[in-house]
Amino acid sequence: MSSSSSPPTTNTPPSPAGRARLQADGALALMSAFWGTTFLVVKGALGDGDPYSFVALRFCLGALALTAVARRQMLVPHTLRRGLVLGVFLFLGFVLQTVGLVSTTPSRSAFITGLYVVFVPVLGLALFRRVPRVSSWVGVVLAAVGLRYLTGAELGVGGLSSGDWLTLGCAVAYAVHILLTERYAPKTGVVALVAVQLWVVAVLSALCLPFTQVRVEWTPAFLGAVLYCGLLASAMGICVQTWAQARTTAVRVALICSTEPVFTGVFSVALGYEKLGVREWVGGGLIVLGVLVAELGGHLFERLRAGRSAMPDSVG
């Protein structure tokens, strides 16, 4: 004679950790869509000013805004230490990409920068022994291939230039920043940690000004870009990213943020700046598919594992 309990229901609500992870992923997706608009804004601003002046002004404004909110929380020793480390890698990402653009093409720069989506799981495994799920690896590969098609980069032509190598360093810096943010991101005190980072980027950018040709025209477009990128893209955006990384994984962050160039392309087409061909749409679709595979594949794995653990044992 065998007895068994009633079969487990499959529509179980997600756990609190699962809900927090979904909220974090949703916030990152919205922020990536917003960051997708900044490329068009920055492109216009750089017609009226040099990159280092723009970055210094942008991050200084964001730092001032967050300092007004965080105040004394910024002086906590561990917040200062962590913010300093994160700020250095954030600055390296910006400066290596900017300098690299001097001797590489925008499409190659966009593709190589986007390779942080590959470096995050690889460095996470090498440095912190974090093993991503199979669905995450599949998503990373799809996103990397999608970036190649979206940007149209031809890396095999003539090998890697000095600008390509600098941009590769940028991708590594962004990957390390994402990984360290996952480890450092607090449940509270996010504003203070981000404020320290923004001050580091602003100061280091200002220190670079004597070594470059400073050019700033205080046009309404330039000032608007500084306000838009400083307050929203930098201050608010990095706060959202840091808040989310206390609730989700670095690989998921890298995958979701890899959709930023997709949103840039959509906004660019909508505003009439360019037209995307089949190759670009295929690339964008592969990036989105990579995110979906990593996201839904992880949930499917969790449900299968939960279903197996809930299966009743038969009694003979």
PDB file of C-alpha atoms in Angstrom:
ATOM      1  CA  MET A   1       0.000   0.000   0.000  1.00  0.00           C
ATOM      2  CA  SER A   2       1.410   3.398  -0.883  1.00  0.00           C
ATOM      3  CA  SER A   3       0.333   6.815   0.223  1.00  0.00           C
ATOM      4  CA  SER A   4       1.302  10.221  -1.043  1.00  0.00           C
ATOM      5  CA  SER A   5       0.494  13.767  -0.198  1.00  0.00           C
ATOM      6  CA  SER A   6      -1.290  16.067  -2.617  1.00  0.00           C
ATOM      7  CA  PRO A   7       0.933  17.379  -5.400  1.00  0.00           C
ATOM      8  CA  PRO A   8       2.590  20.704  -4.704  1.00  0.00           C
ATOM      9  CA  THR A   9       1.141  23.753  -6.352  1.00  0.00           C
ATOM     10  CA  THR A  10       3.283  25.346  -9.014  1.00  0.00           C
ATOM     11  CA  ASN A  11       2.002  28.906  -8.541  1.00  0.00           C
ATOM     12  CA  THR A  12       3.910  29.544  -5.364  1.00  0.00           C
ATOM     13  CA  PRO A  13       4.715  33.204  -4.746  1.00  0.00           C
ATOM     14  CA  PRO A  14       8.355  34.213  -5.040  1.00  0.00           C
ATOM     15  CA  SER A  15      10.399  34.440  -1.873  1.00  0.00           C
ATOM     16  CA  PRO A  16      11.232  37.869  -0.390  1.00  0.00           C
ATOM     17  CA  ALA A  17      14.759  37.550  -1.809  1.00  0.00           C
ATOM     18  CA  GLY A  18      13.306  36.656  -5.211  1.00  0.00           C
ATOM     19  CA  ARG A  19      10.969  39.663  -5.146  1.00  0.00           C
ATOM     20  CA  ALA A  20      13.843  41.956  -4.181  1.00  0.00           C
ATOM     21  CA  ARG A  21      15.921  40.546  -7.036  1.00  0.00           C
ATOM     22  CA  LEU A  22      13.101  41.131  -9.528  1.00  0.00           C
ATOM     23  CA  GLN A  23      12.644  44.700  -8.283  1.00  0.00           C
ATOM     24  CA  ALA A  24      16.386  45.314  -8.642  1.00  0.00           C
ATOM     25  CA  ASP A  25      16.431  43.867 -12.171  1.00  0.00           C
ATOM     26  CA  GLY A  26      13.444  46.012 -13.134  1.00  0.00           C
ATOM     27  CA  ALA A  27      15.083  49.158 -11.767  1.00  0.00           C
ATOM     28  CA  LEU A  28      18.276  48.374 -13.691  1.00  0.00           C
ATOM     29  CA  ALA A  29      16.320  47.809 -16.901  1.00  0.00           C
ATOM     30  CA  LEU A  30      14.622  51.191 -16.567  1.00  0.00           C
ATOM     31  CA  MET A  31      17.967  52.824 -15.777  1.00  0.00           C
ATOM     32  CA  SER A  32      19.586  51.195 -18.808  1.00  0.00           C
ATOM     33  CA  ALA A  33      16.820  52.637 -20.977  1.00  0.00           C
ATOM     34  CA  PHE A  34      17.515  56.056 -19.509  1.00  0.00           C
ATOM     35  CA  TRP A  35      21.291  55.685 -19.931  1.00  0.00           C
ATOM     36  CA  GLY A  36      20.567  54.878 -23.564  1.00  0.00           C
ATOM     37  CA  THR A  37      19.482  58.500 -24.056  1.00  0.00           C
ATOM     38  CA  THR A  38      22.696  59.945 -22.647  1.00  0.00           C
ATOM     39  CA  PHE A  39      24.794  58.979 -25.673  1.00  0.00           C
ATOM     40  CA  LEU A  40      22.817  61.395 -27.841  1.00  0.00           C
ATOM     41  CA  VAL A  41      23.049  64.112 -25.178  1.00  0.00           C
ATOM     42  CA  VAL A  42      26.803  63.701 -24.671  1.00  0.00           C
ATOM     43  CA  LYS A  43      27.443  63.600 -28.415  1.00  0.00           C
ATOM     44  CA  GLY A  44      25.870  67.040 -28.740  1.00  0.00           C
ATOM     45  CA  ALA A  45      27.663  68.393 -25.670  1.00  0.00           C
ATOM     46  CA  LEU A  46      31.117  67.406 -26.926  1.00  0.00           C
ATOM     47  CA  GLY A  47      30.640  69.802 -29.808  1.00  0.00           C
ATOM     48  CA  ASP A  48      30.884  72.627 -27.257  1.00  0.00           C
ATOM     49  CA  GLY A  49      33.509  71.258 -24.857  1.00  0.00           C
ATOM     50  CA  ASP A  50      36.363  68.810 -24.432  1.00  0.00           C
ATOM     51  CA  PRO A  51      35.658  65.381 -22.872  1.00  0.00           C
ATOM     52  CA  TYR A  52      37.649  65.891 -19.647  1.00  0.00           C
ATOM     53  CA  SER A  53      35.987  69.224 -18.839  1.00  0.00           C
ATOM     54  CA  PHE A  54      32.574  67.720 -19.485  1.00  0.00           C
ATOM     55  CA  VAL A  55      33.273  64.659 -17.301  1.00  0.00           C
ATOM     56  CA  ALA A  56      34.743  66.804 -14.498  1.00  0.00           C
ATOM     57  CA  LEU A  57      31.761  69.188 -14.508  1.00  0.00           C
ATOM     58  CA  ARG A  58      29.238  66.382 -14.795  1.00  0.00           C
ATOM     59  CA  PHE A  59      30.600  64.370 -11.892  1.00  0.00           C
ATOM     60  CA  CYS A  60      31.285  67.424  -9.746  1.00  0.00           C
ATOM     61  CA  LEU A  61      27.648  68.481 -10.067  1.00  0.00           C
ATOM     62  CA  GLY A  62      26.436  64.986  -9.226  1.00  0.00           C
ATOM     63  CA  ALA A  63      28.811  64.801  -6.264  1.00  0.00           C
ATOM     64  CA  LEU A  64      27.609  68.141  -4.900  1.00  0.00           C
ATOM     65  CA  ALA A  65      23.979  67.044  -5.146  1.00  0.00           C
ATOM     66  CA  LEU A  66      24.597  63.753  -3.326  1.00  0.00           C
ATOM     67  CA  THR A  67      26.823  65.402  -0.712  1.00  0.00           C
ATOM     68  CA  ALA A  68      23.929  67.675   0.229  1.00  0.00           C
ATOM     69  CA  VAL A  69      21.906  64.535   0.968  1.00  0.00           C
ATOM     70  CA  ALA A  70      24.544  62.242   2.497  1.00  0.00           C
ATOM     71  CA  ARG A  71      26.500  64.825   4.550  1.00  0.00           C
ATOM     72  CA  ARG A  72      28.320  63.180   7.464  1.00  0.00           C
ATOM     73  CA  GLN A  73      27.588  59.647   6.260  1.00  0.00           C
ATOM     74  CA  MET A  74      30.351  60.171   3.694  1.00  0.00           C
ATOM     75  CA  LEU A  75      32.916  60.464   6.487  1.00  0.00           C
ATOM     76  CA  VAL A  76      32.384  56.927   7.762  1.00  0.00           C
ATOM     77  CA  PRO A  77      35.809  55.240   7.281  1.00  0.00           C
ATOM     78  CA  HIS A  78      34.621  52.135   5.413  1.00  0.00           C
ATOM     79  CA  THR A  79      32.431  54.288   3.142  1.00  0.00           C
ATOM     80  CA  LEU A  80      35.429  56.463   2.272  1.00  0.00           C
ATOM     81  CA  ARG A  81      37.652  53.446   1.583  1.00  0.00           C
ATOM     82  CA  ARG A  82      35.116  51.646  -0.569  1.00  0.00           C
ATOM     83  CA  GLY A  83      34.088  54.799  -2.415  1.00  0.00           C
ATOM     84  CA  LEU A  84      37.714  55.601  -3.189  1.00  0.00           C
ATOM     85  CA  VAL A  85      38.361  52.155  -4.691  1.00  0.00           C
ATOM     86  CA  LEU A  86      35.135  52.151  -6.702  1.00  0.00           C
ATOM     87  CA  GLY A  87      35.738  55.725  -7.865  1.00  0.00           C
ATOM     88  CA  VAL A  88      39.187  54.871  -9.226  1.00  0.00           C
ATOM     89  CA  PHE A  89      37.828  52.022 -11.367  1.00  0.00           C
ATOM     90  CA  LEU A  90      34.884  54.147 -12.509  1.00  0.00           C
ATOM     91  CA  PHE A  91      37.309  56.890 -13.563  1.00  0.00           C
ATOM     92  CA  LEU A  92      39.576  54.400 -15.349  1.00  0.00           C
ATOM     93  CA  GLY A  93      36.602  53.174 -17.338  1.00  0.00           C
ATOM     94  CA  PHE A  94      35.740  56.700 -18.477  1.00  0.00           C
ATOM     95  CA  VAL A  95      39.270  57.899 -19.212  1.00  0.00           C
ATOM     96  CA  LEU A  96      40.464  54.754 -21.028  1.00  0.00           C
ATOM     97  CA  GLN A  97      37.403  54.786 -23.244  1.00  0.00           C
ATOM     98  CA  THR A  98      37.798  58.516 -23.991  1.00  0.00           C
ATOM     99  CA  VAL A  99      41.511  58.302 -24.812  1.00  0.00           C
ATOM    100  CA  GLY A 100      40.977  55.088 -26.765  1.00  0.00           C
ATOM    101  CA  LEU A 101      38.505  56.804 -29.076  1.00  0.00           C
ATOM    102  CA  VAL A 102      41.379  58.913 -30.433  1.00  0.00           C
ATOM    103  CA  SER A 103      42.796  55.906 -32.314  1.00  0.00           C
ATOM    104  CA  THR A 104      39.833  53.576 -32.804  1.00  0.00           C
ATOM    105  CA  THR A 105      36.408  53.803 -34.389  1.00  0.00           C
ATOM    106  CA  PRO A 106      33.169  54.414 -32.460  1.00  0.00           C
ATOM    107  CA  SER A 107      31.797  51.003 -33.468  1.00  0.00           C
ATOM    108  CA  ARG A 108      34.906  49.156 -32.263  1.00  0.00           C
ATOM    109  CA  SER A 109      34.894  51.221 -29.064  1.00  0.00           C
ATOM    110  CA  ALA A 110      31.229  50.416 -28.402  1.00  0.00           C
ATOM    111  CA  PHE A 111      31.761  46.693 -28.967  1.00  0.00           C
ATOM    112  CA  ILE A 112      34.968  46.397 -26.921  1.00  0.00           C
ATOM    113  CA  THR A 113      33.480  48.432 -24.057  1.00  0.00           C
ATOM    114  CA  GLY A 114      30.455  46.127 -24.076  1.00  0.00           C
ATOM    115  CA  LEU A 115      32.733  43.148 -23.514  1.00  0.00           C
ATOM    116  CA  TYR A 116      32.472  43.865 -19.789  1.00  0.00           C
ATOM    117  CA  VAL A 117      29.443  41.589 -20.033  1.00  0.00           C
ATOM    118  CA  VAL A 118      31.936  38.752 -20.675  1.00  0.00           C
ATOM    119  CA  PHE A 119      34.599  39.927 -18.236  1.00  0.00           C
ATOM    120  CA  VAL A 120      32.195  40.108 -15.272  1.00  0.00           C
ATOM    121  CA  PRO A 121      31.538  36.340 -14.984  1.00  0.00           C
ATOM    122  CA  VAL A 122      35.118  35.456 -15.972  1.00  0.00           C
ATOM    123  CA  LEU A 123      36.712  37.794 -13.409  1.00  0.00           C
ATOM    124  CA  GLY A 124      34.087  36.875 -10.832  1.00  0.00           C
ATOM    125  CA  LEU A 125      35.086  33.234 -11.217  1.00  0.00           C
ATOM    126  CA  ALA A 126      38.821  34.011 -11.161  1.00  0.00           C
ATOM    127  CA  LEU A 127      38.852  36.526  -8.293  1.00  0.00           C
ATOM    128  CA  PHE A 128      35.932  35.547  -6.079  1.00  0.00           C
ATOM    129  CA  ARG A 129      35.149  31.967  -7.162  1.00  0.00           C
ATOM    130  CA  ARG A 130      31.615  32.946  -8.092  1.00  0.00           C
ATOM    131  CA  VAL A 131      30.307  30.321 -10.516  1.00  0.00           C
ATOM    132  CA  PRO A 132      27.452  31.647 -12.693  1.00  0.00           C
ATOM    133  CA  ARG A 133      24.628  29.356 -13.744  1.00  0.00           C
ATOM    134  CA  VAL A 134      24.605  27.774 -17.185  1.00  0.00           C
ATOM    135  CA  SER A 135      21.717  30.055 -18.213  1.00  0.00           C
ATOM    136  CA  SER A 136      23.846  33.081 -17.305  1.00  0.00           C
ATOM    137  CA  TRP A 137      26.750  31.871 -19.451  1.00  0.00           C
ATOM    138  CA  VAL A 138      24.371  31.314 -22.382  1.00  0.00           C
ATOM    139  CA  GLY A 139      22.967  34.803 -21.886  1.00  0.00           C
ATOM    140  CA  VAL A 140      26.463  36.308 -21.792  1.00  0.00           C
ATOM    141  CA  VAL A 141      27.446  34.622 -25.071  1.00  0.00           C
ATOM    142  CA  LEU A 142      24.231  35.757 -26.784  1.00  0.00           C
ATOM    143  CA  ALA A 143      24.742  39.323 -25.543  1.00  0.00           C
ATOM    144  CA  ALA A 144      28.372  39.396 -26.719  1.00  0.00           C
ATOM    145  CA  VAL A 145      27.417  38.151 -30.189  1.00  0.00           C
ATOM    146  CA  GLY A 146      24.570  40.666 -30.245  1.00  0.00           C
ATOM    147  CA  LEU A 147      26.971  43.492 -29.442  1.00  0.00           C
ATOM    148  CA  ARG A 148      29.152  42.431 -32.351  1.00  0.00           C
ATOM    149  CA  TYR A 149      26.229  42.608 -34.784  1.00  0.00           C
ATOM    150  CA  LEU A 150      24.755  45.777 -33.297  1.00  0.00           C
ATOM    151  CA  THR A 151      28.012  47.743 -33.528  1.00  0.00           C
ATOM    152  CA  GLY A 152      29.273  46.160 -36.748  1.00  0.00           C
ATOM    153  CA  ALA A 153      32.800  46.100 -35.332  1.00  0.00           C
ATOM    154  CA  GLU A 154      35.442  44.300 -37.397  1.00  0.00           C
ATOM    155  CA  LEU A 155      38.186  43.474 -34.904  1.00  0.00           C
ATOM    156  CA  GLY A 156      40.037  41.168 -37.272  1.00  0.00           C
ATOM    157  CA  VAL A 157      40.894  43.970 -39.693  1.00  0.00           C
ATOM    158  CA  GLY A 158      44.481  45.047 -39.033  1.00  0.00           C
ATOM    159  CA  GLY A 159      44.538  43.560 -35.527  1.00  0.00           C
ATOM    160  CA  LEU A 160      44.000  45.591 -32.374  1.00  0.00           C
ATOM    161  CA  SER A 161      45.128  49.230 -32.387  1.00  0.00           C
ATOM    162  CA  SER A 162      46.444  51.084 -29.345  1.00  0.00           C
ATOM    163  CA  GLY A 163      42.980  52.584 -28.945  1.00  0.00           C
ATOM    164  CA  ASP A 164      41.433  49.120 -28.973  1.00  0.00           C
ATOM    165  CA  TRP A 165      43.777  47.986 -26.183  1.00  0.00           C
ATOM    166  CA  LEU A 166      42.932  51.069 -24.107  1.00  0.00           C
ATOM    167  CA  THR A 167      39.229  50.414 -24.626  1.00  0.00           C
ATOM    168  CA  LEU A 168      39.757  46.801 -23.591  1.00  0.00           C
ATOM    169  CA  GLY A 169      41.224  48.168 -20.351  1.00  0.00           C
ATOM    170  CA  CYS A 170      38.078  50.272 -20.026  1.00  0.00           C
ATOM    171  CA  ALA A 171      35.923  47.141 -20.275  1.00  0.00           C
ATOM    172  CA  VAL A 172      37.999  45.415 -17.588  1.00  0.00           C
ATOM    173  CA  ALA A 173      37.713  48.488 -15.329  1.00  0.00           C
ATOM    174  CA  TYR A 174      33.925  48.554 -15.703  1.00  0.00           C
ATOM    175  CA  ALA A 175      33.754  44.810 -14.990  1.00  0.00           C
ATOM    176  CA  VAL A 176      35.809  45.195 -11.803  1.00  0.00           C
ATOM    177  CA  HIS A 177      33.625  48.142 -10.765  1.00  0.00           C
ATOM    178  CA  ILE A 178      30.479  46.017 -11.157  1.00  0.00           C
ATOM    179  CA  LEU A 179      32.007  43.097  -9.236  1.00  0.00           C
ATOM    180  CA  LEU A 180      33.268  45.286  -6.387  1.00  0.00           C
ATOM    181  CA  THR A 181      29.946  47.146  -6.214  1.00  0.00           C
ATOM    182  CA  GLU A 182      28.243  43.792  -5.665  1.00  0.00           C
ATOM    183  CA  ARG A 183      30.533  43.176  -2.677  1.00  0.00           C
ATOM    184  CA  TYR A 184      30.474  46.731  -1.307  1.00  0.00           C
ATOM    185  CA  ALA A 185      26.871  47.770  -2.002  1.00  0.00           C
ATOM    186  CA  PRO A 186      25.121  48.346   1.319  1.00  0.00           C
ATOM    187  CA  LYS A 187      21.440  47.937   2.089  1.00  0.00           C
ATOM    188  CA  THR A 188      21.546  51.521   3.401  1.00  0.00           C
ATOM    189  CA  GLY A 189      23.952  54.406   2.942  1.00  0.00           C
ATOM    190  CA  VAL A 190      23.943  54.090  -0.845  1.00  0.00           C
ATOM    191  CA  VAL A 191      23.954  57.852  -1.428  1.00  0.00           C
ATOM    192  CA  ALA A 192      27.089  58.371   0.665  1.00  0.00           C
ATOM    193  CA  LEU A 193      29.002  55.596  -1.119  1.00  0.00           C
ATOM    194  CA  VAL A 194      28.092  56.962  -4.553  1.00  0.00           C
ATOM    195  CA  ALA A 195      28.884  60.545  -3.519  1.00  0.00           C
ATOM    196  CA  VAL A 196      32.454  59.550  -2.630  1.00  0.00           C
ATOM    197  CA  GLN A 197      32.819  57.786  -5.991  1.00  0.00           C
ATOM    198  CA  LEU A 198      31.612  60.834  -7.919  1.00  0.00           C
ATOM    199  CA  TRP A 199      34.055  63.104  -6.071  1.00  0.00           C
ATOM    200  CA  VAL A 200      36.904  60.743  -6.968  1.00  0.00           C
ATOM    201  CA  VAL A 201      35.969  60.785 -10.673  1.00  0.00           C
ATOM    202  CA  ALA A 202      35.505  64.570 -10.657  1.00  0.00           C
ATOM    203  CA  VAL A 203      38.863  65.246  -8.971  1.00  0.00           C
ATOM    204  CA  LEU A 204      40.823  62.798 -11.139  1.00  0.00           C
ATOM    205  CA  SER A 205      39.203  64.226 -14.290  1.00  0.00           C
ATOM    206  CA  ALA A 206      40.128  67.745 -13.200  1.00  0.00           C
ATOM    207  CA  LEU A 207      43.733  66.646 -12.623  1.00  0.00           C
ATOM    208  CA  CYS A 208      43.855  65.534 -16.272  1.00  0.00           C
ATOM    209  CA  LEU A 209      42.885  68.993 -17.583  1.00  0.00           C
ATOM    210  CA  PRO A 210      46.461  70.440 -17.624  1.00  0.00           C
ATOM    211  CA  PHE A 211      47.468  67.617 -19.986  1.00  0.00           C
ATOM    212  CA  THR A 212      44.726  68.192 -22.533  1.00  0.00           C
ATOM    213  CA  GLN A 213      43.352  71.026 -24.623  1.00  0.00           C
ATOM    214  CA  VAL A 214      40.634  72.634 -22.523  1.00  0.00           C
ATOM    215  CA  ARG A 215      37.697  73.940 -24.545  1.00  0.00           C
ATOM    216  CA  VAL A 216      34.351  74.909 -23.042  1.00  0.00           C
ATOM    217  CA  GLU A 217      31.611  77.006 -24.655  1.00  0.00           C
ATOM    218  CA  TRP A 218      28.882  77.733 -22.136  1.00  0.00           C
ATOM    219  CA  THR A 219      26.010  77.152 -24.530  1.00  0.00           C
ATOM    220  CA  PRO A 220      22.505  76.143 -23.349  1.00  0.00           C
ATOM    221  CA  ALA A 221      23.045  72.707 -24.917  1.00  0.00           C
ATOM    222  CA  PHE A 222      26.312  72.175 -23.037  1.00  0.00           C
ATOM    223  CA  LEU A 223      24.886  73.347 -19.705  1.00  0.00           C
ATOM    224  CA  GLY A 224      21.778  71.218 -20.227  1.00  0.00           C
ATOM    225  CA  ALA A 225      23.914  68.161 -20.918  1.00  0.00           C
ATOM    226  CA  VAL A 226      25.966  68.755 -17.744  1.00  0.00           C
ATOM    227  CA  LEU A 227      22.765  69.034 -15.686  1.00  0.00           C
ATOM    228  CA  TYR A 228      21.118  66.044 -17.367  1.00  0.00           C
ATOM    229  CA  CYS A 229      24.119  63.716 -17.088  1.00  0.00           C
ATOM    230  CA  GLY A 230      25.355  65.029 -13.738  1.00  0.00           C
ATOM    231  CA  LEU A 231      22.118  64.867 -11.773  1.00  0.00           C
ATOM    232  CA  LEU A 232      20.249  62.071 -13.517  1.00  0.00           C
ATOM    233  CA  ALA A 233      22.698  59.763 -15.312  1.00  0.00           C
ATOM    234  CA  SER A 234      25.502  59.991 -12.725  1.00  0.00           C
ATOM    235  CA  ALA A 235      23.954  60.838  -9.345  1.00  0.00           C
ATOM    236  CA  MET A 236      20.611  59.087  -9.672  1.00  0.00           C
ATOM    237  CA  GLY A 237      21.740  56.393 -12.101  1.00  0.00           C
ATOM    238  CA  ILE A 238      24.717  55.108 -10.125  1.00  0.00           C
ATOM    239  CA  CYS A 239      22.650  55.245  -6.920  1.00  0.00           C
ATOM    240  CA  VAL A 240      20.038  53.001  -8.554  1.00  0.00           C
ATOM    241  CA  GLN A 241      22.759  50.631  -9.777  1.00  0.00           C
ATOM    242  CA  THR A 242      24.361  50.462  -6.322  1.00  0.00           C
ATOM    243  CA  TRP A 243      20.984  49.931  -4.623  1.00  0.00           C
ATOM    244  CA  ALA A 244      20.158  47.156  -7.085  1.00  0.00           C
ATOM    245  CA  GLN A 245      23.506  45.408  -6.677  1.00  0.00           C
ATOM    246  CA  ALA A 246      22.803  44.857  -2.994  1.00  0.00           C
ATOM    247  CA  ARG A 247      19.867  42.718  -4.172  1.00  0.00           C
ATOM    248  CA  THR A 248      21.007  40.968  -7.353  1.00  0.00           C
ATOM    249  CA  THR A 249      24.159  39.482  -8.870  1.00  0.00           C
ATOM    250  CA  ALA A 250      26.947  41.139 -10.836  1.00  0.00           C
ATOM    251  CA  VAL A 251      26.348  38.923 -13.888  1.00  0.00           C
ATOM    252  CA  ARG A 252      22.683  39.934 -14.036  1.00  0.00           C
ATOM    253  CA  VAL A 253      23.709  43.587 -13.724  1.00  0.00           C
ATOM    254  CA  ALA A 254      26.176  43.262 -16.614  1.00  0.00           C
ATOM    255  CA  LEU A 255      23.603  41.533 -18.816  1.00  0.00           C
ATOM    256  CA  ILE A 256      20.846  44.045 -18.122  1.00  0.00           C
ATOM    257  CA  CYS A 257      23.185  47.013 -18.615  1.00  0.00           C
ATOM    258  CA  SER A 258      24.293  45.519 -21.945  1.00  0.00           C
ATOM    259  CA  THR A 259      20.883  46.568 -23.305  1.00  0.00           C
ATOM    260  CA  GLU A 260      21.935  50.229 -23.087  1.00  0.00           C
ATOM    261  CA  PRO A 261      23.180  50.411 -26.730  1.00  0.00           C
ATOM    262  CA  VAL A 262      19.909  48.789 -27.835  1.00  0.00           C
ATOM    263  CA  PHE A 263      17.952  51.622 -26.238  1.00  0.00           C
ATOM    264  CA  THR A 264      20.389  54.125 -27.738  1.00  0.00           C
ATOM    265  CA  GLY A 265      19.650  52.748 -31.197  1.00  0.00           C
ATOM    266  CA  VAL A 266      15.897  52.833 -30.629  1.00  0.00           C
ATOM    267  CA  PHE A 267      15.985  56.446 -29.409  1.00  0.00           C
ATOM    268  CA  SER A 268      18.294  57.451 -32.244  1.00  0.00           C
ATOM    269  CA  VAL A 269      15.905  55.991 -34.821  1.00  0.00           C
ATOM    270  CA  ALA A 270      12.879  57.536 -33.117  1.00  0.00           C
ATOM    271  CA  LEU A 271      14.488  60.998 -33.227  1.00  0.00           C
ATOM    272  CA  GLY A 272      15.521  60.593 -36.850  1.00  0.00           C
ATOM    273  CA  TYR A 273      19.301  60.576 -36.297  1.00  0.00           C
ATOM    274  CA  GLU A 274      19.919  57.260 -38.056  1.00  0.00           C
ATOM    275  CA  LYS A 275      18.321  54.219 -39.589  1.00  0.00           C
ATOM    276  CA  LEU A 276      19.094  50.713 -38.375  1.00  0.00           C
ATOM    277  CA  GLY A 277      19.459  47.845 -40.818  1.00  0.00           C
ATOM    278  CA  VAL A 278      18.791  44.138 -40.423  1.00  0.00           C
ATOM    279  CA  ARG A 279      22.212  43.533 -38.840  1.00  0.00           C
ATOM    280  CA  GLU A 280      21.608  46.115 -36.098  1.00  0.00           C
ATOM    281  CA  TRP A 281      18.124  44.798 -35.313  1.00  0.00           C
ATOM    282  CA  VAL A 282      19.443  41.221 -35.162  1.00  0.00           C
ATOM    283  CA  GLY A 283      22.197  42.352 -32.797  1.00  0.00           C
ATOM    284  CA  GLY A 284      19.754  44.169 -30.541  1.00  0.00           C
ATOM    285  CA  GLY A 285      17.441  41.163 -30.546  1.00  0.00           C
ATOM    286  CA  LEU A 286      20.282  38.833 -29.520  1.00  0.00           C
ATOM    287  CA  ILE A 287      21.186  41.101 -26.593  1.00  0.00           C
ATOM    288  CA  VAL A 288      17.593  41.161 -25.360  1.00  0.00           C
ATOM    289  CA  LEU A 289      17.350  37.393 -25.884  1.00  0.00           C
ATOM    290  CA  GLY A 290      20.520  36.933 -23.835  1.00  0.00           C
ATOM    291  CA  VAL A 291      18.991  38.857 -20.935  1.00  0.00           C
ATOM    292  CA  LEU A 292      15.754  36.853 -21.168  1.00  0.00           C
ATOM    293  CA  VAL A 293      17.591  33.521 -21.278  1.00  0.00           C
ATOM    294  CA  ALA A 294      19.629  34.433 -18.199  1.00  0.00           C
ATOM    295  CA  GLU A 295      16.572  35.762 -16.371  1.00  0.00           C
ATOM    296  CA  LEU A 296      13.948  33.156 -17.266  1.00  0.00           C
ATOM    297  CA  GLY A 297      16.434  30.289 -17.355  1.00  0.00           C
ATOM    298  CA  GLY A 298      17.394  31.024 -13.766  1.00  0.00           C
ATOM    299  CA  HIS A 299      13.753  31.059 -12.654  1.00  0.00           C
ATOM    300  CA  LEU A 300      13.067  27.818 -14.542  1.00  0.00           C
ATOM    301  CA  PHE A 301      16.042  26.181 -12.826  1.00  0.00           C
ATOM    302  CA  GLU A 302      14.782  27.333  -9.409  1.00  0.00           C
ATOM    303  CA  ARG A 303      11.284  25.982 -10.096  1.00  0.00           C
ATOM    304  CA  LEU A 304      12.596  22.639 -11.266  1.00  0.00           C
ATOM    305  CA  ARG A 305      14.796  22.352  -8.198  1.00  0.00           C
ATOM    306  CA  ALA A 306      11.919  23.373  -5.918  1.00  0.00           C
ATOM    307  CA  GLY A 307       9.650  20.863  -7.648  1.00  0.00           C
ATOM    308  CA  ARG A 308      12.113  18.032  -7.131  1.00  0.00           C
ATOM    309  CA  SER A 309      12.596  18.855  -3.466  1.00  0.00           C
ATOM    310  CA  ALA A 310       8.830  18.963  -2.953  1.00  0.00           C
ATOM    311  CA  MET A 311       8.149  15.560  -4.596  1.00  0.00           C
ATOM    312  CA  PRO A 312       6.695  13.144  -2.038  1.00  0.00           C
ATOM    313  CA  ASP A 313       8.424   9.913  -1.141  1.00  0.00           C
ATOM    314  CA  SER A 314       6.353   6.812  -1.707  1.00  0.00           C
ATOM    315  CA  VAL A 315       5.920   4.417   1.186  1.00  0.00           C
ATOM    316  CA  GLY A 316       5.773   0.754   0.237  1.00  0.00           C
TER     317      GLY A 316
END
